[in-house]
PDB file of C-alpha atoms in Angstrom:
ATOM      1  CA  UNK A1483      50.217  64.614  73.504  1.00 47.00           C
ATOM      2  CA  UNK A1484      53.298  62.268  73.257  1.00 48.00           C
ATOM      3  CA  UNK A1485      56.907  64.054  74.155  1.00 49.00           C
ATOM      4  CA  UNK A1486      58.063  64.270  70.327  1.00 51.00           C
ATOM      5  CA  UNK A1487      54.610  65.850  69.525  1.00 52.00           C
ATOM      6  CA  UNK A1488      55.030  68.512  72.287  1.00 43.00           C
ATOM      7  CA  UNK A1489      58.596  69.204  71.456  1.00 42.00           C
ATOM      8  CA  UNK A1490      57.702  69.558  67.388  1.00 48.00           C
ATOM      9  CA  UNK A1491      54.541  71.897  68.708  1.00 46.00           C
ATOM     10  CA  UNK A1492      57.141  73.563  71.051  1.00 41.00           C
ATOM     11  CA  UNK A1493      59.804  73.815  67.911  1.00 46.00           C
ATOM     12  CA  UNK A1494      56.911  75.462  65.528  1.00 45.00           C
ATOM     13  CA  UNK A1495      55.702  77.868  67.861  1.00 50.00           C
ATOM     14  CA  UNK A1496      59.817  79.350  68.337  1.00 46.00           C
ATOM     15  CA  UNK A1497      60.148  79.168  64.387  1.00 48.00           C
ATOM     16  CA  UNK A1498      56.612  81.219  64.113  1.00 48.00           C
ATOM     17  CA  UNK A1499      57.681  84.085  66.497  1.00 48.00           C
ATOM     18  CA  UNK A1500      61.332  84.231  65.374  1.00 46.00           C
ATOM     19  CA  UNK A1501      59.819  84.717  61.316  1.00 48.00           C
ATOM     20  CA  UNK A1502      57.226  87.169  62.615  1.00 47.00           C
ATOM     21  CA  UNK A1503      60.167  89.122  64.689  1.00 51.00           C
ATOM     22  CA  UNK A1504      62.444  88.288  61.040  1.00 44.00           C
ATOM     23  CA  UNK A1505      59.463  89.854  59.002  1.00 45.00           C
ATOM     24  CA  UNK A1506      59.135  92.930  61.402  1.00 48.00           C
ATOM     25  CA  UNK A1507      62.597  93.327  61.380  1.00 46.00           C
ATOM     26  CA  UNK A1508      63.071  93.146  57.907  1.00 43.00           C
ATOM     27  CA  UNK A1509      60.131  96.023  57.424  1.00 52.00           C
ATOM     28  CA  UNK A1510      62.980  98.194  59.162  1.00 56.00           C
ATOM     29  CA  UNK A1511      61.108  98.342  62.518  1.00 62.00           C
ATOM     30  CA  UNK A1512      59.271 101.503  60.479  1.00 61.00           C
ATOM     31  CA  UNK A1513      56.149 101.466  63.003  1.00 69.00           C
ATOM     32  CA  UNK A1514      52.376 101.565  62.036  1.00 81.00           C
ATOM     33  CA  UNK A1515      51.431 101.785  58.602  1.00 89.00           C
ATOM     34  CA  UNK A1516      50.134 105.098  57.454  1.00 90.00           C
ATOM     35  CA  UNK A1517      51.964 106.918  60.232  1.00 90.00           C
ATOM     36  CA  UNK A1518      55.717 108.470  59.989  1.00 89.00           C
ATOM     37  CA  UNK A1519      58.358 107.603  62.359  1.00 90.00           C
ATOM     38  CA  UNK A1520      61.923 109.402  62.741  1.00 91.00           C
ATOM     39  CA  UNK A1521      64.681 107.163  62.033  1.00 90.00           C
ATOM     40  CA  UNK A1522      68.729 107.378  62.103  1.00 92.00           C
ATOM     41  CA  UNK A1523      70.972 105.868  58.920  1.00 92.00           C
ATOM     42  CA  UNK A1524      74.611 104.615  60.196  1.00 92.00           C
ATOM     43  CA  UNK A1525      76.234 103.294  57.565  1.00 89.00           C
ATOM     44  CA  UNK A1526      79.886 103.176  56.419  1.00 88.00           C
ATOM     45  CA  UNK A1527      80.900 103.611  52.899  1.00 86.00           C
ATOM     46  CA  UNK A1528      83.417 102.100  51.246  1.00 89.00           C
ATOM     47  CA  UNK A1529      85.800 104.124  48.605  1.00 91.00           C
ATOM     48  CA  UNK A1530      88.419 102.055  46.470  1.00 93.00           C
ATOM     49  CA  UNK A1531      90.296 104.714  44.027  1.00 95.00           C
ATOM     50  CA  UNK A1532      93.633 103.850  42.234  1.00 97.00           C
ATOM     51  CA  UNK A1533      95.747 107.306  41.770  1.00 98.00           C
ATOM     52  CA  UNK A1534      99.052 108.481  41.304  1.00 98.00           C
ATOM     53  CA  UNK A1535     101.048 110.626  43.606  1.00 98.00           C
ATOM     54  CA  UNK A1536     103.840 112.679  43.398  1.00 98.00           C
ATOM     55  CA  UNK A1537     106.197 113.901  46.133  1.00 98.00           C
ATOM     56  CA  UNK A1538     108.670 117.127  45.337  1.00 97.00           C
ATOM     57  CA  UNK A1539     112.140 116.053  44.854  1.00 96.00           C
ATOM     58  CA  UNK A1540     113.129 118.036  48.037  1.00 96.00           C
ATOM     59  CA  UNK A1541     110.068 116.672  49.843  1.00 97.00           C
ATOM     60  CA  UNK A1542     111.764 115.535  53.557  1.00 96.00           C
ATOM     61  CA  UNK A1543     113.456 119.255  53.536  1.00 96.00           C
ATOM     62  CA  UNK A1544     109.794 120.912  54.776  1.00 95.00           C
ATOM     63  CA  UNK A1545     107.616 120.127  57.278  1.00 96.00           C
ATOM     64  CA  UNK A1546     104.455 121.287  55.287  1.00 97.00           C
ATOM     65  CA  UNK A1547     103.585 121.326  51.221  1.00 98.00           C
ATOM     66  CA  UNK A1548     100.482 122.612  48.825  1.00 98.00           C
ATOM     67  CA  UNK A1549      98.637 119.870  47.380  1.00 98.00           C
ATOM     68  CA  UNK A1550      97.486 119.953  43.384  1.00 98.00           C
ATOM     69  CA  UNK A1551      94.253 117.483  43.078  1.00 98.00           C
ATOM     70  CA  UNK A1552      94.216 117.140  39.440  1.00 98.00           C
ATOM     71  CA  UNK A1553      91.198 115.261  37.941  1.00 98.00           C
ATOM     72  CA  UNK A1554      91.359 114.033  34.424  1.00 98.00           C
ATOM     73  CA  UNK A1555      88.677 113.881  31.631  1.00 98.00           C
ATOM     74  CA  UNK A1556      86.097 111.333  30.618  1.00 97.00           C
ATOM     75  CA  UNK A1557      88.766 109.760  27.862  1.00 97.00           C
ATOM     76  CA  UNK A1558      91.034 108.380  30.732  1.00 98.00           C
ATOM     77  CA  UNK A1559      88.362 106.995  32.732  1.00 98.00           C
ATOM     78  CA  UNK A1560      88.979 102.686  33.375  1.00 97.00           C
ATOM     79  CA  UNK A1561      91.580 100.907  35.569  1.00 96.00           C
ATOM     80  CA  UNK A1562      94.596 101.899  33.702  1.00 97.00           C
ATOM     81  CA  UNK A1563      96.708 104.679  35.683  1.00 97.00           C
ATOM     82  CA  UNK A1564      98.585 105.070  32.302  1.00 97.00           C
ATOM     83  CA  UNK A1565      95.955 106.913  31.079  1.00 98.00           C
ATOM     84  CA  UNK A1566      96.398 109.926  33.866  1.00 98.00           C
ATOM     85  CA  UNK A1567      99.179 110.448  32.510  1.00 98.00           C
ATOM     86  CA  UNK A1568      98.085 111.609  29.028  1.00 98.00           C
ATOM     87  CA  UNK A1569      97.265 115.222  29.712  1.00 98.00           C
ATOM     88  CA  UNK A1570      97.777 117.895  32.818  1.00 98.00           C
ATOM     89  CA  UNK A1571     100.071 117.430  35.135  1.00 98.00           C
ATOM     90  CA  UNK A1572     101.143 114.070  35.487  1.00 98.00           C
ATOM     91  CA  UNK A1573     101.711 114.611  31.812  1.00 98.00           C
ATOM     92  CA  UNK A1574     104.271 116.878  32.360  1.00 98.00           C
ATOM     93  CA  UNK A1575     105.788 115.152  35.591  1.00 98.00           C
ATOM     94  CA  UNK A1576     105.970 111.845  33.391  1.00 97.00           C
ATOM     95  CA  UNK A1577     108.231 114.119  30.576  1.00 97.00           C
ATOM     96  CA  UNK A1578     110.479 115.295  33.581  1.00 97.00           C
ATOM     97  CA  UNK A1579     108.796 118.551  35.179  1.00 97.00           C
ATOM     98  CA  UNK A1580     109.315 118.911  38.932  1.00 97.00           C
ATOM     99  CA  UNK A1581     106.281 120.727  40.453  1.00 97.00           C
ATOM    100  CA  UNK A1582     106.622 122.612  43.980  1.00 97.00           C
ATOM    101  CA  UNK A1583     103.217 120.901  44.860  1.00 97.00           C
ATOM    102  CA  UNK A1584     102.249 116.997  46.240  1.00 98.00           C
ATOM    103  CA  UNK A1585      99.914 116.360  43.229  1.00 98.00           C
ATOM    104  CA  UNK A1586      97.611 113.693  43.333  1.00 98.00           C
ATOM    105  CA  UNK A1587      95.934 112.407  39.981  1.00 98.00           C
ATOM    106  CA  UNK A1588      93.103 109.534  40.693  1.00 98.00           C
ATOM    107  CA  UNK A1589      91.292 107.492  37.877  1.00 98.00           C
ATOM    108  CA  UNK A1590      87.678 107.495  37.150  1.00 98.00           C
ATOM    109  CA  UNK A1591      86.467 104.117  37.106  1.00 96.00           C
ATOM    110  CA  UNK A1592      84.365 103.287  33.918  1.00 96.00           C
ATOM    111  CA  UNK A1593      81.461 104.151  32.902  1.00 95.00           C
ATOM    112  CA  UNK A1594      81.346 106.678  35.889  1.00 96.00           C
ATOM    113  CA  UNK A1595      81.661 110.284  37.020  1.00 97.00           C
ATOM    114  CA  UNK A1596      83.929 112.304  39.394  1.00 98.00           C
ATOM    115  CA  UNK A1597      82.058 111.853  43.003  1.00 97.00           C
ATOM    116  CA  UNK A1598      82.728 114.814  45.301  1.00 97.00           C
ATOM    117  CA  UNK A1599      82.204 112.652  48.358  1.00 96.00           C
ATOM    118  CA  UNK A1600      84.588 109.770  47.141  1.00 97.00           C
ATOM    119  CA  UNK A1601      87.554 113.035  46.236  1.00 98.00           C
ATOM    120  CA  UNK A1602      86.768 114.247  49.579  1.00 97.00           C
ATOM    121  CA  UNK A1603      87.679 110.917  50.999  1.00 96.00           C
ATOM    122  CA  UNK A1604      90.709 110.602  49.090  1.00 97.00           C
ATOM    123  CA  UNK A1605      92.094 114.215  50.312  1.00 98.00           C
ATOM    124  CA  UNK A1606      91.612 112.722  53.936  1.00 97.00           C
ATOM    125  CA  UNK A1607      93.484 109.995  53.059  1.00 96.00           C
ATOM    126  CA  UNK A1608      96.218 112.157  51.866  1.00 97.00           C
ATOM    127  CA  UNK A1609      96.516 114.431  54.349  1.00 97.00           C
ATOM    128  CA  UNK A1610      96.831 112.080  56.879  1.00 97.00           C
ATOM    129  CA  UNK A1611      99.546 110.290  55.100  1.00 97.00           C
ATOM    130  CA  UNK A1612     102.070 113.117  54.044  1.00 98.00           C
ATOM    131  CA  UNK A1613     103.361 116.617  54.892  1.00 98.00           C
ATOM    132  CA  UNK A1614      99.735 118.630  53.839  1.00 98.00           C
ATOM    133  CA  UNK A1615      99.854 122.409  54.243  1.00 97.00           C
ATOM    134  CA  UNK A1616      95.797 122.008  55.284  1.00 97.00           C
ATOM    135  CA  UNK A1617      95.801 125.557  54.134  1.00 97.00           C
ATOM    136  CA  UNK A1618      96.865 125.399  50.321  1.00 98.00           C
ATOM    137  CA  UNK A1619      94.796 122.668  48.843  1.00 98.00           C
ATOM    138  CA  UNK A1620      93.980 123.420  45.259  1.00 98.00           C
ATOM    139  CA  UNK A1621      91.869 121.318  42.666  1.00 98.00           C
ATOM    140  CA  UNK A1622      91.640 121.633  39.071  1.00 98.00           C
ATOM    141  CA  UNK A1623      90.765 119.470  35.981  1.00 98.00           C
ATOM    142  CA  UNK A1624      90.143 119.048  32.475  1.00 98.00           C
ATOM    143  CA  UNK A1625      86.464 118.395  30.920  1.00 98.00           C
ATOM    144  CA  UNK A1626      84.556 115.903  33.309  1.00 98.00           C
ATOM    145  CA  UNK A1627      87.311 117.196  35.254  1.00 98.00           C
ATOM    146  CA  UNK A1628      86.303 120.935  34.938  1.00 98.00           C
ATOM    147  CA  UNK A1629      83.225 119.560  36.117  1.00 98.00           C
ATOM    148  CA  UNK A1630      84.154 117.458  38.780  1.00 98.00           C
ATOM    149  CA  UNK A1631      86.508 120.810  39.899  1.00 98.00           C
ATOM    150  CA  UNK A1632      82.955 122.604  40.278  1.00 98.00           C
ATOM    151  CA  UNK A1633      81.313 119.414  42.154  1.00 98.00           C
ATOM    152  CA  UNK A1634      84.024 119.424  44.891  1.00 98.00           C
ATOM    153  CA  UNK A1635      84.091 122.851  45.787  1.00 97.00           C
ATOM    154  CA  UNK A1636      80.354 123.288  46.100  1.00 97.00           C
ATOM    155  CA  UNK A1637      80.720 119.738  48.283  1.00 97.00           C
ATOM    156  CA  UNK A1638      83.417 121.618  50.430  1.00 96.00           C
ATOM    157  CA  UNK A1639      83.410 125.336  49.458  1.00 95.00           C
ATOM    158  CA  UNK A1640      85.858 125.698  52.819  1.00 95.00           C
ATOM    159  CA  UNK A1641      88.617 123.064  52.185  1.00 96.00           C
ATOM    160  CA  UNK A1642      90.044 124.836  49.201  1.00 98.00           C
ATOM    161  CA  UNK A1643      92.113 127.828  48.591  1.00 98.00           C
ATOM    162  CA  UNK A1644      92.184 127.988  44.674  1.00 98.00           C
ATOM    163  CA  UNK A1645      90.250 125.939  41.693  1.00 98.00           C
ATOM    164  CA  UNK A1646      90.862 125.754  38.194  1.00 98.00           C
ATOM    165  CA  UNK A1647      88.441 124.284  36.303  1.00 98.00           C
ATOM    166  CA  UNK A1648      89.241 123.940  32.946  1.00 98.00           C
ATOM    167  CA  UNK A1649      86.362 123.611  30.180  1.00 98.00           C
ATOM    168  CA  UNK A1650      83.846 122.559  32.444  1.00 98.00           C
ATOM    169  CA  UNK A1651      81.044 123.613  33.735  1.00 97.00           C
ATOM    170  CA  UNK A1652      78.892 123.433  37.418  1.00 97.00           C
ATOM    171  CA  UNK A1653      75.819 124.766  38.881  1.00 97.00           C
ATOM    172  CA  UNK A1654      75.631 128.630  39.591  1.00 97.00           C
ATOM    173  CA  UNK A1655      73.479 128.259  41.899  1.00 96.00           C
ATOM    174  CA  UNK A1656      76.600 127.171  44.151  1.00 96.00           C
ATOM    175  CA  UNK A1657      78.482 130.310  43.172  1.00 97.00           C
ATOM    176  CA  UNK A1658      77.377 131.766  46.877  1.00 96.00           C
ATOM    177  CA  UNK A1659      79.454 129.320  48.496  1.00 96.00           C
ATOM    178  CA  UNK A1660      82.306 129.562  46.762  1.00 97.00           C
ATOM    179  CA  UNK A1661      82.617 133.667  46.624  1.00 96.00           C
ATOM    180  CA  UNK A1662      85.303 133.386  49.305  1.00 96.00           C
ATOM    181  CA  UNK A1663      87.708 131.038  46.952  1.00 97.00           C
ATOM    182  CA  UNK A1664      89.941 132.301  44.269  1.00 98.00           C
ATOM    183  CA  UNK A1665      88.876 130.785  40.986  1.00 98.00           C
ATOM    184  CA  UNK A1666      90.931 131.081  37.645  1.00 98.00           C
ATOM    185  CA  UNK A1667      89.264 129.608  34.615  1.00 98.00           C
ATOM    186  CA  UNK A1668      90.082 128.272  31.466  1.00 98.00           C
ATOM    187  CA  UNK A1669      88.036 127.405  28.419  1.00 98.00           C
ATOM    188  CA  UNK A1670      88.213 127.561  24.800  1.00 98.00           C
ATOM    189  CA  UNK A1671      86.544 130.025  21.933  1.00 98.00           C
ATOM    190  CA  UNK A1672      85.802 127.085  19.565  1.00 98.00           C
ATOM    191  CA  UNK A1673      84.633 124.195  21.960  1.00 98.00           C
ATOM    192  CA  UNK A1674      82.209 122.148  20.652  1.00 97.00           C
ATOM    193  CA  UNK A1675      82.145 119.356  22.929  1.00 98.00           C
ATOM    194  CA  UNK A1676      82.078 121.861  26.442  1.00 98.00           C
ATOM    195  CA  UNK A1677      80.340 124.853  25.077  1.00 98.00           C
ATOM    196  CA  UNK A1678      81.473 128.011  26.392  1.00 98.00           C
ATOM    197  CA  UNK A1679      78.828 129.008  27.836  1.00 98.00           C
ATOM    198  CA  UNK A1680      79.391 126.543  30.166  1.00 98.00           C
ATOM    199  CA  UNK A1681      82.218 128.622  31.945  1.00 98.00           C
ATOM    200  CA  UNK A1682      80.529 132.046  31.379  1.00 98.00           C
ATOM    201  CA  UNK A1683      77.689 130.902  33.518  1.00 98.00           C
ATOM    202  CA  UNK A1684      79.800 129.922  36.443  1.00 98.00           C
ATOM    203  CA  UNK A1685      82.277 132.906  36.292  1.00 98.00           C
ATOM    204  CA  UNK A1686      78.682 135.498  35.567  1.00 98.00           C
ATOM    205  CA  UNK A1687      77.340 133.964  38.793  1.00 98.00           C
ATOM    206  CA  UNK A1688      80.430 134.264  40.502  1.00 98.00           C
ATOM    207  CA  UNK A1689      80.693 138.277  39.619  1.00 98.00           C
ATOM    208  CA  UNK A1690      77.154 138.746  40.998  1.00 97.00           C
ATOM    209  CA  UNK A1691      78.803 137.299  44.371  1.00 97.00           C
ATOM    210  CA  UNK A1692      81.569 139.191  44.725  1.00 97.00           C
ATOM    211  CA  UNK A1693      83.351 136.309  43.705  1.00 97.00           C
ATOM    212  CA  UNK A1694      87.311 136.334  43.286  1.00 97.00           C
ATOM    213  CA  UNK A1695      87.216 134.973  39.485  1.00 98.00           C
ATOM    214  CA  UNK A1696      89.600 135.122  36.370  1.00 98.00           C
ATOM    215  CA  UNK A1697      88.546 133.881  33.533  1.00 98.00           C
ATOM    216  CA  UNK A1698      90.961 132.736  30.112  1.00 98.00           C
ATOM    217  CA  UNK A1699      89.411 132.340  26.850  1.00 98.00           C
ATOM    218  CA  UNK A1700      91.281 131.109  24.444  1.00 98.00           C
ATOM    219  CA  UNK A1701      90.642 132.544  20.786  1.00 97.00           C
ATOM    220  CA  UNK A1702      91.487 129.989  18.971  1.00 97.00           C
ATOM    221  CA  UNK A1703      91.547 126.968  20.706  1.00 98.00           C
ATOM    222  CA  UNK A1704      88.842 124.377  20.895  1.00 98.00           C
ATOM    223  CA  UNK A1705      88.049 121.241  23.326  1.00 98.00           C
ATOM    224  CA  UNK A1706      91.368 121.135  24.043  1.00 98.00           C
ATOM    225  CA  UNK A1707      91.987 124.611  26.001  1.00 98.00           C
ATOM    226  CA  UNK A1708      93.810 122.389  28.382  1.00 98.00           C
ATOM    227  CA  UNK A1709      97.107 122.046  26.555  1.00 98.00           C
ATOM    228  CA  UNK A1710      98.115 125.913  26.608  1.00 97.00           C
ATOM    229  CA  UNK A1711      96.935 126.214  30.426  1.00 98.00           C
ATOM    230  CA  UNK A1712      98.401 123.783  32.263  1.00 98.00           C
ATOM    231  CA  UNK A1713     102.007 124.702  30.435  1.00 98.00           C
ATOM    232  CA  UNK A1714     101.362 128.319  31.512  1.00 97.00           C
ATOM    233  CA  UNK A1715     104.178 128.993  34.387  1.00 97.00           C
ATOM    234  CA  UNK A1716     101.896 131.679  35.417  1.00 98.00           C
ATOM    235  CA  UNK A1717      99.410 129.180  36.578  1.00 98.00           C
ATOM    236  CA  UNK A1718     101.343 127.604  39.015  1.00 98.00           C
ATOM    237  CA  UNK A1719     103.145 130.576  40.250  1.00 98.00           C
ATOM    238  CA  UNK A1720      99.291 132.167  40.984  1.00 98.00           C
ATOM    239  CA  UNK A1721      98.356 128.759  42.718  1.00 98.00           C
ATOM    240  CA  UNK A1722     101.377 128.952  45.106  1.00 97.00           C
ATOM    241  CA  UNK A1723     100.531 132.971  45.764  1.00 97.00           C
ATOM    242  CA  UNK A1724      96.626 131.553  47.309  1.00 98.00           C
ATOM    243  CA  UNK A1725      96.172 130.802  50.339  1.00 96.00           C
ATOM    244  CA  UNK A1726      92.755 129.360  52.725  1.00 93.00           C
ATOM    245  CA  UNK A1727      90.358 131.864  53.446  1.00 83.00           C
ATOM    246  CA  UNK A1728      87.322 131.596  55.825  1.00 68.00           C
ATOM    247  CA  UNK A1729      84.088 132.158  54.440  1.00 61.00           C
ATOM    248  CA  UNK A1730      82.899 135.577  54.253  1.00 51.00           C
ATOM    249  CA  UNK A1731      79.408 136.611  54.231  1.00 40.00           C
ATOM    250  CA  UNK A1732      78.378 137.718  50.938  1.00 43.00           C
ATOM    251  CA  UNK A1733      76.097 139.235  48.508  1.00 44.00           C
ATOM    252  CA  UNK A1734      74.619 139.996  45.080  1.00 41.00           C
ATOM    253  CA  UNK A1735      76.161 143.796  43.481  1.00 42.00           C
ATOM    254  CA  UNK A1736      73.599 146.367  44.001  1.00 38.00           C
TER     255      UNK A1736
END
């Protein structure tokens, strides 16, 4: 065999065993077939959010401040922050109202829904970045926001001291974790799009807990229970009065 031959032979022989080491590789190194192996997932995930944020007017006078995480509904979902601004309270801070809160509005991309994990991220964020009183977080929202106020309490039941959801709904079956946090809801008579049943179910399986619950139905009102709530003074005057609480064991009424 010539030197070129015995180089190419050399050369396809390397290329063989580094495709058969590609090919195992690529199989995610899983083992044999037909048997189980334990594995380990690191993995970093990215979250891109635009929001808006509001400081108090007095902000640099305290060392510490509640924070308001208020989620909108589907309608405002897209890349537009303008659109935050049509209800709740960056509605109100846009017409002049000073809150005694940081409040922190995010958009919804398109298309998609509130992610707990993604909101979680974004409180991190937050709290590293301004004057967080770690102990007087609050979340509330409207519609997809009611539900998305559900979703990221049962993520992390621990991290909040008060929710609002307003004509939402969640999952009883996380009502156990969330017996410890004060919960005042909202919700309309005449809904049609949110029925509401969708709030009795939550605030039923959050009595059977021993759950700290208040619940506001409004009569006459319809989807839009959201209006009369958020320009209730009370509202924010209970949300200032909570305060973190560690979980406490719990259990069903006799």
């Amino acid at each position: 065999m010539v030197r070129g031959e015995l180089f190419a032979a050399l050369a396809f022989g390397l290329a063989l065993a580094c495709s058969m080491n590609f090919c195992r590789a690529a199989e995610g190194d899983g083992g044999e077939p037909g048997k189980q192996r334990a594995q380990k997932l690191e993995r970093i995930i990215k979250v891109t959010m635009d929001y808006l944020l509001y400081l108090p007017a007095d902000y640099a006078q305290k060392d510490a401040w509640p924070l308001l995480l208020f989620l909108h509904g589907a309608g405002e979902r897209g890349n537009d922050l303008n659109r935050v601004k049509i209800h709740g309270p960056p509605k109100l801070i846009e017409a002049g109202k000073q809150f005694p809160f940081i409040v922190v509005s995010p958009q919804c991309p398109a298309g998609q829904w509130w992610q707990p994990h993604a909101l979680a991220a974004l409180l991190d964020e937050i709290a590293e970045k301004y004057k967080v009183d770690a102990d007087r977080i609050y979340v509330t929202g409207l519609s997809m926001g009611g539900f998305g106020t559900w979703a990221l309490a049962g993520f992390a039941p621990d991290r909040f001291a008060a929710l609002v959801p307003i004509c939402g709904g969640g999952d009883p079956m996380t009502a156990r974790r969330l017996a410890h946090v004060p919960v005042w809801v909202f919700h309309g008579a005449k809904d049609t799009v949110v029925p509401l049943s969708a709030s009795e179910q939550m605030v039923e399986a959050l009595k059977k807990v021993n759950g700290n619950v208040k619940f506001t139905v409004y009569p006459e009102a319809g989807h839009d229970s959201w209006s009369e709530a958020y320009n209730d003074p009370e509202l924010y005057r209970w949300l200032l009065d909570q305060k973190r609480t560690p979980t406490k064991s719990v259990g069903a009424k006799p």
